[in-house]
Amino acid sequence: MTRIHVLSQQPFSDAIVASGLDMFNNLCLFAHFDQDDILADYVIHYLEAIRAVGFDIVVISTSHLPANDVSRLRSVAHDVILRENKGHDFASWALGIERYASLVSGQLMIANDSVYGPIGDLSQALARLTSVRSDVYGIIESREIKRHLQSWLIIFEPHVHDSAAFRSVFKQPFHQMTKAEIIRDGEIGLSQSLISHGYSIRALFDGKFRNGQSLKISSNASHFLWRELIEIEEIPFLKVELLRVNPCRIASISKWNDVVTAKLPELAAMIESHLARTSKGRTNDVESLHRLPALPNDLQIFVGRDYDYATTGRKVASWVNLAYSRFHGLKRLLLRQFYYNSVPLRHVFARSKQRSFPRDGGLP
């Protein structure tokens, strides 16, 4: 096994100057983790696409990768850093920023392996993304909790990643924080800090459409609208978590293979291989998670309608759909609360039935 790679113990910027390395133009800090300490083929596919659009790459992995996998990474990356598995991706990015950000004259990208892609041409997607000038660019903007860019791919202009607002976020002790705290103070906190300091953010998909309409229902679009994002919005990514865990219980995601194969057959084979390996021993097998039935009045139904109504400019229908979804959401909440609050009463009733009908049938 390869040991954790530790760079020079002298101040890192001095080490770079001493070794004669040049400044980077554009640099991607790529966070990697694999439960089996293996480098999946889809990761190499993704890294090659990032390099092809003009970014040098530094991979920071929290897996104990074997030497041959480190060599594969070195074929596409400027550097590979192996570190302890604490603090999730934000701790990895923080380490990369500490060591490399001051050497970047152009754009700085943070990305990770939590998505399969690109499903198609990454250069075209980034060209569309940056066609409207902004300070910060992401693929998907979310308004869950607070407005923020999903952190699996974000690009920062030089004046942003040089700023105190940016650097202060990555000085937090992520290795001491829970996952929920990292999402709050890292992913959401990053966008909120930059917005509060006057920086503009832009996403390839933000739930707003050219007809002036926008999504009314807040949801994780990368899960609930995965197919619309790929086929209509031309977002060239698919969340790994959606296919491996399906936490939102999205119905009938088995069509992912057809969708990906239509655009890039070789990537579909990589995804199948990764799912087969990483899903072994899980309580719910991938096949059952991908074939969940659609349920009436499920949130997925309302989100799908919300997208259809917004994109076709049906404003009144959008508001009615929102009201109807909230009604059913409230009803589910009340039923759930009633169920849990009635537990003591059900226990009392069960005990009274046992006393009324003893096991011996009441015979003398």
Coordinates of N, CA, C and O in Angstrom, one line a residue, residues 196-321:
S196 N -22.7 37.2 0.6 CA -22.7 38.2 1.6 C -21.6 39.3 1.3 O -21.7 40.4 1.8
H197 N -20.5 38.8 0.7 CA -19.4 39.8 0.4 C -19.5 40.4 -1.0 O -18.6 41.0 -1.5
G198 N -20.7 40.2 -1.6 CA -20.9 40.8 -2.9 C -20.6 40.1 -4.2 O -20.6 40.6 -5.3
Y199 N -20.1 38.8 -4.0 CA -19.8 38.1 -5.2 C -21.0 37.4 -5.8 O -21.9 37.0 -5.1
S200 N -21.0 37.4 -7.2 CA -22.1 36.8 -7.9 C -21.9 35.3 -8.1 O -20.7 34.9 -8.3
I201 N -23.0 34.5 -8.1 CA -22.9 33.1 -8.4 C -23.8 32.7 -9.5 O -24.8 33.4 -9.7
R202 N -23.4 31.8 -10.3 CA -24.2 31.4 -11.5 C -24.1 29.9 -11.6 O -23.0 29.3 -11.4
A203 N -25.2 29.2 -12.0 CA -25.3 27.8 -12.2 C -25.8 27.4 -13.5 O -26.6 28.2 -14.1
L204 N -25.4 26.3 -14.0 CA -26.0 25.8 -15.3 C -27.4 25.5 -15.2 O -28.2 25.7 -16.1
F205 N -27.9 25.1 -14.0 CA -29.3 24.9 -13.7 C -29.6 25.5 -12.4 O -29.1 25.1 -11.3
D206 N -30.5 26.5 -12.4 CA -30.9 27.2 -11.1 C -32.4 27.2 -10.9 O -32.9 27.9 -10.0
G207 N -33.1 26.4 -11.7 CA -34.6 26.4 -11.6 C -35.3 27.6 -12.2 O -36.5 27.7 -12.0
K208 N -34.6 28.4 -12.9 CA -35.2 29.5 -13.6 C -35.2 29.3 -15.1 O -34.2 28.8 -15.6
F209 N -36.2 29.8 -15.8 CA -36.3 29.5 -17.2 C -36.5 30.7 -18.1 O -36.9 31.8 -17.5
R210 N -36.2 30.6 -19.4 CA -36.2 31.8 -20.2 C -37.6 32.4 -20.4 O -37.7 33.6 -20.7
N211 N -38.6 31.7 -20.1 CA -40.0 32.2 -20.2 C -40.4 33.1 -18.9 O -41.5 33.5 -18.8
G212 N -39.4 33.2 -18.0 CA -39.7 34.0 -16.8 C -40.2 33.2 -15.6 O -40.4 33.8 -14.5
Q213 N -40.5 32.0 -15.9 CA -41.0 31.1 -14.8 C -39.9 30.4 -14.1 O -38.7 30.4 -14.5
S214 N -40.2 29.9 -12.9 CA -39.2 29.2 -12.1 C -39.9 28.1 -11.3 O -41.1 28.1 -11.1
L215 N -39.1 27.2 -10.8 CA -39.6 26.1 -10.0 C -40.1 26.7 -8.7 O -39.5 27.5 -8.1
K216 N -41.3 26.2 -8.3 CA -41.9 26.6 -7.0 C -41.6 25.7 -5.8 O -41.7 26.1 -4.7
I217 N -41.3 24.4 -6.1 CA -41.1 23.5 -5.1 C -39.6 23.3 -4.9 O -38.8 22.9 -5.8
S218 N -39.1 23.4 -3.7 CA -37.7 23.3 -3.4 C -37.4 21.8 -3.2 O -38.0 21.1 -2.4
S219 N -36.4 21.3 -4.0 CA -36.0 19.9 -3.9 C -34.6 19.7 -4.4 O -34.0 20.6 -4.9
N220 N -34.1 18.5 -4.2 CA -32.7 18.2 -4.7 C -32.9 17.8 -6.2 O -33.2 16.7 -6.5
A221 N -32.7 18.8 -7.0 CA -33.0 18.6 -8.5 C -32.1 17.5 -9.0 O -32.5 16.8 -9.9
S222 N -30.9 17.3 -8.5 CA -30.0 16.3 -9.1 C -30.6 14.9 -8.8 O -30.1 13.9 -9.5
H223 N -31.5 14.7 -7.9 CA -32.2 13.5 -7.7 C -33.6 13.4 -8.3 O -33.9 12.6 -9.2
F224 N -34.4 14.4 -8.0 CA -35.8 14.4 -8.4 C -35.9 14.7 -9.9 O -36.9 14.2 -10.6
L225 N -35.0 15.4 -10.5 CA -35.1 15.8 -11.9 C -33.9 15.3 -12.7 O -33.5 15.9 -13.7
W226 N -33.4 14.1 -12.3 CA -32.1 13.6 -12.9 C -32.2 13.5 -14.4 O -31.3 13.8 -15.2
R227 N -33.4 12.9 -14.9 CA -33.5 12.7 -16.3 C -33.7 14.0 -17.1 O -33.1 14.2 -18.2
E228 N -34.5 14.9 -16.6 CA -34.7 16.2 -17.2 C -33.4 16.9 -17.3 O -33.2 17.6 -18.3
L229 N -32.6 16.9 -16.3 CA -31.3 17.6 -16.3 C -30.4 17.1 -17.4 O -29.7 17.8 -18.1
I230 N -30.4 15.7 -17.6 CA -29.5 15.2 -18.6 C -30.0 15.4 -20.0 O -29.3 15.9 -20.9
E231 N -31.3 15.0 -20.2 CA -31.9 15.0 -21.6 C -32.3 16.4 -22.1 O -32.3 16.6 -23.3
I232 N -32.8 17.2 -21.2 CA -33.4 18.5 -21.6 C -32.4 19.7 -21.3 O -32.1 20.5 -22.1
E233 N -31.9 19.7 -20.1 CA -31.1 20.8 -19.6 C -29.6 20.6 -20.0 O -28.8 21.5 -19.8
E234 N -29.3 19.4 -20.5 CA -27.9 19.1 -21.0 C -26.9 19.2 -19.9 O -25.8 19.7 -20.1
I235 N -27.2 18.8 -18.6 CA -26.3 18.7 -17.5 C -25.6 17.4 -17.6 O -26.3 16.3 -17.5
P236 N -24.3 17.3 -17.9 CA -23.7 16.0 -18.2 C -23.2 15.2 -17.0 O -22.1 14.6 -17.0
F237 N -24.0 15.2 -15.9 CA -23.7 14.5 -14.7 C -24.8 13.7 -14.1 O -26.0 14.1 -14.3
L238 N -24.5 12.6 -13.4 CA -25.5 11.8 -12.7 C -25.0 11.5 -11.3 O -23.8 11.0 -11.2
K239 N -25.7 11.8 -10.3 CA -25.2 11.6 -8.9 C -25.0 10.1 -8.6 O -25.9 9.3 -8.8
V240 N -23.9 9.8 -8.1 CA -23.6 8.4 -7.6 C -24.6 7.9 -6.6 O -25.1 6.8 -6.6
E241 N -24.8 8.8 -5.6 CA -25.7 8.5 -4.5 C -27.1 8.1 -5.0 O -27.8 7.2 -4.4
L242 N -27.6 8.8 -6.0 CA -28.9 8.5 -6.6 C -29.0 7.0 -7.0 O -30.0 6.3 -6.7
L243 N -28.0 6.5 -7.7 CA -28.0 5.1 -8.2 C -27.6 4.1 -7.1 O -28.1 3.0 -7.2
R244 N -26.8 4.5 -6.2 CA -26.3 3.5 -5.2 C -27.3 3.4 -4.0 O -27.5 2.3 -3.5
V245 N -27.8 4.5 -3.6 CA -28.6 4.5 -2.4 C -30.1 4.9 -2.6 O -31.0 4.5 -1.9
N246 N -30.3 5.8 -3.6 CA -31.6 6.3 -3.9 C -32.3 6.8 -2.6 O -33.4 6.4 -2.2
P247 N -31.7 7.8 -1.9 CA -32.2 8.2 -0.6 C -33.6 8.8 -0.6 O -34.3 8.7 0.4
C248 N -33.9 9.4 -1.7 CA -35.2 10.1 -1.8 C -36.3 9.1 -2.4 O -37.4 9.5 -2.6
R249 N -35.9 7.9 -2.6 CA -36.8 6.8 -3.2 C -37.5 7.3 -4.5 O -38.7 7.2 -4.6
I250 N -36.6 7.7 -5.4 CA -37.1 8.2 -6.7 C -37.6 6.9 -7.5 O -36.8 5.9 -7.5
A251 N -38.8 7.0 -8.1 CA -39.3 5.8 -8.7 C -38.7 5.6 -10.1 O -38.4 6.6 -10.8
S252 N -38.5 4.4 -10.4 CA -38.2 3.9 -11.8 C -36.9 4.6 -12.4 O -36.9 5.1 -13.5
I253 N -35.8 4.6 -11.6 CA -34.6 5.2 -12.1 C -33.8 4.2 -12.9 O -32.7 4.4 -13.3
S254 N -34.4 3.0 -13.1 CA -33.7 2.0 -13.9 C -33.4 2.4 -15.4 O -32.6 1.9 -16.1
K255 N -34.1 3.5 -15.8 CA -33.9 4.0 -17.1 C -32.6 4.8 -17.3 O -32.2 5.2 -18.4
W256 N -31.8 4.9 -16.2 CA -30.5 5.6 -16.3 C -29.6 5.0 -17.3 O -28.9 5.7 -18.0
N257 N -29.6 3.7 -17.4 CA -28.7 3.0 -18.4 C -29.1 3.4 -19.8 O -28.2 3.7 -20.6
D258 N -30.4 3.5 -20.2 CA -30.7 3.9 -21.5 C -30.3 5.3 -21.8 O -29.9 5.7 -22.9
V259 N -30.5 6.2 -20.8 CA -30.2 7.6 -20.9 C -28.7 7.8 -21.1 O -28.3 8.6 -22.0
V260 N -27.9 7.1 -20.3 CA -26.4 7.3 -20.4 C -25.9 6.6 -21.7 O -25.1 7.2 -22.4
T261 N -26.4 5.4 -22.0 CA -25.9 4.7 -23.2 C -26.2 5.5 -24.4 O -25.4 5.5 -25.4
A262 N -27.3 6.2 -24.5 CA -27.6 7.0 -25.7 C -26.6 8.1 -25.9 O -26.4 8.5 -27.1
K263 N -25.9 8.5 -24.9 CA -24.9 9.6 -25.0 C -23.5 9.1 -25.0 O -22.6 9.6 -25.7
L264 N -23.2 8.1 -24.1 CA -21.8 7.6 -24.0 C -21.8 6.2 -23.5 O -21.8 5.9 -22.3
P265 N -21.9 5.2 -24.4 CA -22.0 3.8 -24.0 C -20.9 3.3 -23.0 O -21.2 2.6 -22.1
E266 N -19.7 3.8 -23.3 CA -18.6 3.3 -22.5 C -18.7 3.8 -21.0 O -18.2 3.1 -20.1
L267 N -19.3 4.9 -20.8 CA -19.5 5.4 -19.4 C -20.5 4.5 -18.7 O -20.4 4.2 -17.5
A268 N -21.6 4.1 -19.4 CA -22.6 3.3 -18.8 C -22.0 2.0 -18.3 O -22.3 1.5 -17.2
A269 N -21.0 1.4 -19.0 CA -20.3 0.2 -18.6 C -19.5 0.4 -17.3 O -19.5 -0.4 -16.4
M270 N -18.9 1.6 -17.2 CA -18.1 2.0 -16.0 C -19.0 2.1 -14.8 O -18.7 1.7 -13.7
I271 N -20.2 2.7 -15.0 CA -21.1 2.9 -13.9 C -21.6 1.6 -13.4 O -21.7 1.3 -12.2
E272 N -22.0 0.7 -14.4 CA -22.5 -0.7 -14.0 C -21.4 -1.4 -13.1 O -21.7 -2.0 -12.1
S273 N -20.2 -1.3 -13.6 CA -19.1 -2.0 -12.8 C -18.9 -1.4 -11.4 O -18.8 -2.1 -10.5
H274 N -19.0 -0.1 -11.3 CA -18.8 0.6 -10.0 C -20.0 0.2 -9.1 O -19.8 -0.1 -7.9
L275 N -21.2 0.3 -9.6 CA -22.4 -0.1 -8.8 C -22.3 -1.5 -8.3 O -22.6 -1.8 -7.2
A276 N -21.9 -2.4 -9.2 CA -21.9 -3.8 -8.8 C -20.9 -4.1 -7.7 O -21.2 -4.8 -6.8
R277 N -19.8 -3.4 -7.7 CA -18.7 -3.6 -6.7 C -19.1 -2.9 -5.4 O -19.0 -3.5 -4.3
T278 N -19.6 -1.7 -5.4 CA -19.8 -0.9 -4.2 C -21.1 -1.2 -3.6 O -21.4 -0.7 -2.4
S279 N -22.0 -1.9 -4.2 CA -23.3 -2.2 -3.6 C -23.4 -3.6 -3.0 O -24.4 -4.0 -2.4
K280 N -22.3 -4.4 -3.0 CA -22.3 -5.7 -2.4 C -22.5 -5.6 -0.9 O -21.9 -4.8 -0.2
G281 N -23.4 -6.4 -0.4 CA -23.7 -6.5 1.0 C -24.6 -5.4 1.5 O -24.9 -5.4 2.7
R282 N -25.1 -4.5 0.7 CA -26.0 -3.5 1.1 C -27.4 -4.1 1.4 O -27.8 -5.1 0.8
T283 N -28.2 -3.5 2.3 CA -29.5 -4.0 2.7 C -30.4 -4.1 1.5 O -31.1 -5.1 1.3
N284 N -30.4 -3.0 0.7 CA -31.2 -2.9 -0.5 C -30.4 -3.1 -1.7 O -29.4 -2.3 -1.9
D285 N -30.7 -4.1 -2.5 CA -29.9 -4.2 -3.7 C -30.2 -3.2 -4.8 O -31.3 -2.6 -4.7
V286 N -29.3 -2.9 -5.7 CA -29.5 -1.9 -6.6 C -30.7 -2.1 -7.5 O -31.4 -1.2 -7.8
E287 N -30.9 -3.3 -7.9 CA -32.0 -3.6 -8.8 C -33.4 -3.2 -8.2 O -34.2 -2.5 -8.8
S288 N -33.6 -3.5 -6.9 CA -34.8 -3.1 -6.2 C -34.9 -1.6 -6.0 O -36.0 -1.0 -6.2
L289 N -33.8 -0.9 -5.8 CA -33.8 0.5 -5.6 C -34.1 1.2 -6.9 O -34.7 2.4 -6.9
H290 N -33.8 0.6 -8.0 CA -34.0 1.2 -9.3 C -35.4 1.0 -9.9 O -35.8 1.6 -10.9
R291 N -36.1 0.1 -9.3 CA -37.4 -0.3 -9.8 C -38.6 0.0 -8.8 O -39.6 -0.6 -8.8
L292 N -38.4 1.0 -7.9 CA -39.4 1.4 -7.0 C -40.6 1.9 -7.8 O -40.5 2.7 -8.7
P293 N -41.8 1.6 -7.4 CA -43.0 2.0 -8.1 C -43.3 3.5 -7.8 O -43.0 4.0 -6.7
A294 N -44.0 4.2 -8.7 CA -44.4 5.5 -8.5 C -45.7 5.5 -7.6 O -46.6 4.8 -7.8
L295 N -45.6 6.3 -6.5 CA -46.8 6.4 -5.6 C -47.6 7.6 -5.8 O -47.0 8.7 -6.1
P296 N -48.9 7.6 -5.8 CA -49.7 8.8 -5.9 C -49.4 9.8 -4.8 O -49.2 9.4 -3.7
N297 N -49.4 11.1 -5.2 CA -49.2 12.2 -4.3 C -47.8 12.1 -3.6 O -47.6 12.7 -2.6
D298 N -46.9 11.4 -4.2 CA -45.5 11.4 -3.7 C -44.8 12.7 -4.2 O -45.2 13.3 -5.2
L299 N -43.8 13.2 -3.4 CA -43.2 14.5 -3.8 C -42.6 14.4 -5.2 O -42.6 15.5 -5.9
Q300 N -42.1 13.3 -5.6 CA -41.6 13.2 -7.0 C -42.6 13.6 -8.0 O -42.3 14.3 -9.0
I301 N -43.9 13.2 -7.8 CA -44.9 13.6 -8.8 C -45.1 15.1 -8.8 O -45.2 15.7 -9.9
F302 N -45.1 15.8 -7.7 CA -45.3 17.2 -7.6 C -44.1 17.9 -8.2 O -44.3 18.9 -8.9
V303 N -42.9 17.5 -8.0 CA -41.7 18.1 -8.5 C -41.7 18.0 -10.0 O -41.4 18.9 -10.8
G304 N -42.1 16.8 -10.5 CA -42.1 16.6 -12.0 C -43.1 17.5 -12.6 O -42.8 18.1 -13.7
R305 N -44.3 17.7 -12.0 CA -45.3 18.6 -12.5 C -44.8 20.0 -12.5 O -45.0 20.8 -13.4
D306 N -44.1 20.4 -11.4 CA -43.6 21.7 -11.2 C -42.6 22.1 -12.4 O -42.7 23.2 -12.9
Y307 N -41.8 21.1 -12.7 CA -40.9 21.3 -13.8 C -41.6 21.5 -15.1 O -41.4 22.4 -15.9
D308 N -42.6 20.6 -15.4 CA -43.4 20.7 -16.6 C -44.1 22.0 -16.8 O -44.1 22.7 -17.8
Y309 N -44.8 22.4 -15.7 CA -45.6 23.7 -15.7 C -44.7 24.9 -15.9 O -45.0 25.8 -16.6
A310 N -43.5 24.9 -15.2 CA -42.6 26.1 -15.3 C -42.0 26.2 -16.7 O -42.0 27.3 -17.2
T311 N -41.6 25.1 -17.3 CA -41.0 25.1 -18.6 C -42.0 25.5 -19.7 O -41.6 26.0 -20.7
T312 N -43.2 25.2 -19.5 CA -44.3 25.5 -20.5 C -45.0 26.7 -20.2 O -46.0 27.1 -20.9
G313 N -44.6 27.5 -19.1 CA -45.2 28.8 -18.8 C -46.6 28.7 -18.2 O -47.3 29.7 -18.3
R314 N -47.0 27.6 -17.6 CA -48.3 27.5 -17.0 C -48.2 27.9 -15.5 O -48.2 27.1 -14.6
K315 N -48.3 29.2 -15.4 CA -48.1 29.9 -14.1 C -49.1 29.5 -13.0 O -48.8 29.1 -11.9
V316 N -50.4 29.5 -13.4 CA -51.5 29.2 -12.5 C -51.4 27.7 -12.0 O -51.5 27.4 -10.8
A317 N -51.1 26.8 -13.0 CA -51.0 25.4 -12.7 C -49.8 25.2 -11.7 O -49.9 24.3 -10.8
S318 N -48.8 26.0 -11.8 CA -47.6 25.9 -10.9 C -48.0 26.2 -9.5 O -47.6 25.5 -8.6
W319 N -48.8 27.3 -9.3 CA -49.2 27.6 -8.0 C -50.1 26.7 -7.4 O -50.1 26.3 -6.2
V320 N -51.1 26.1 -8.2 CA -52.0 25.1 -7.7 C -51.3 23.9 -7.3 O -51.5 23.3 -6.2
N321 N -50.3 23.5 -8.1 CA -49.5 22.3 -7.8 C -48.7 22.5 -6.5 O -48.6 21.5 -5.7

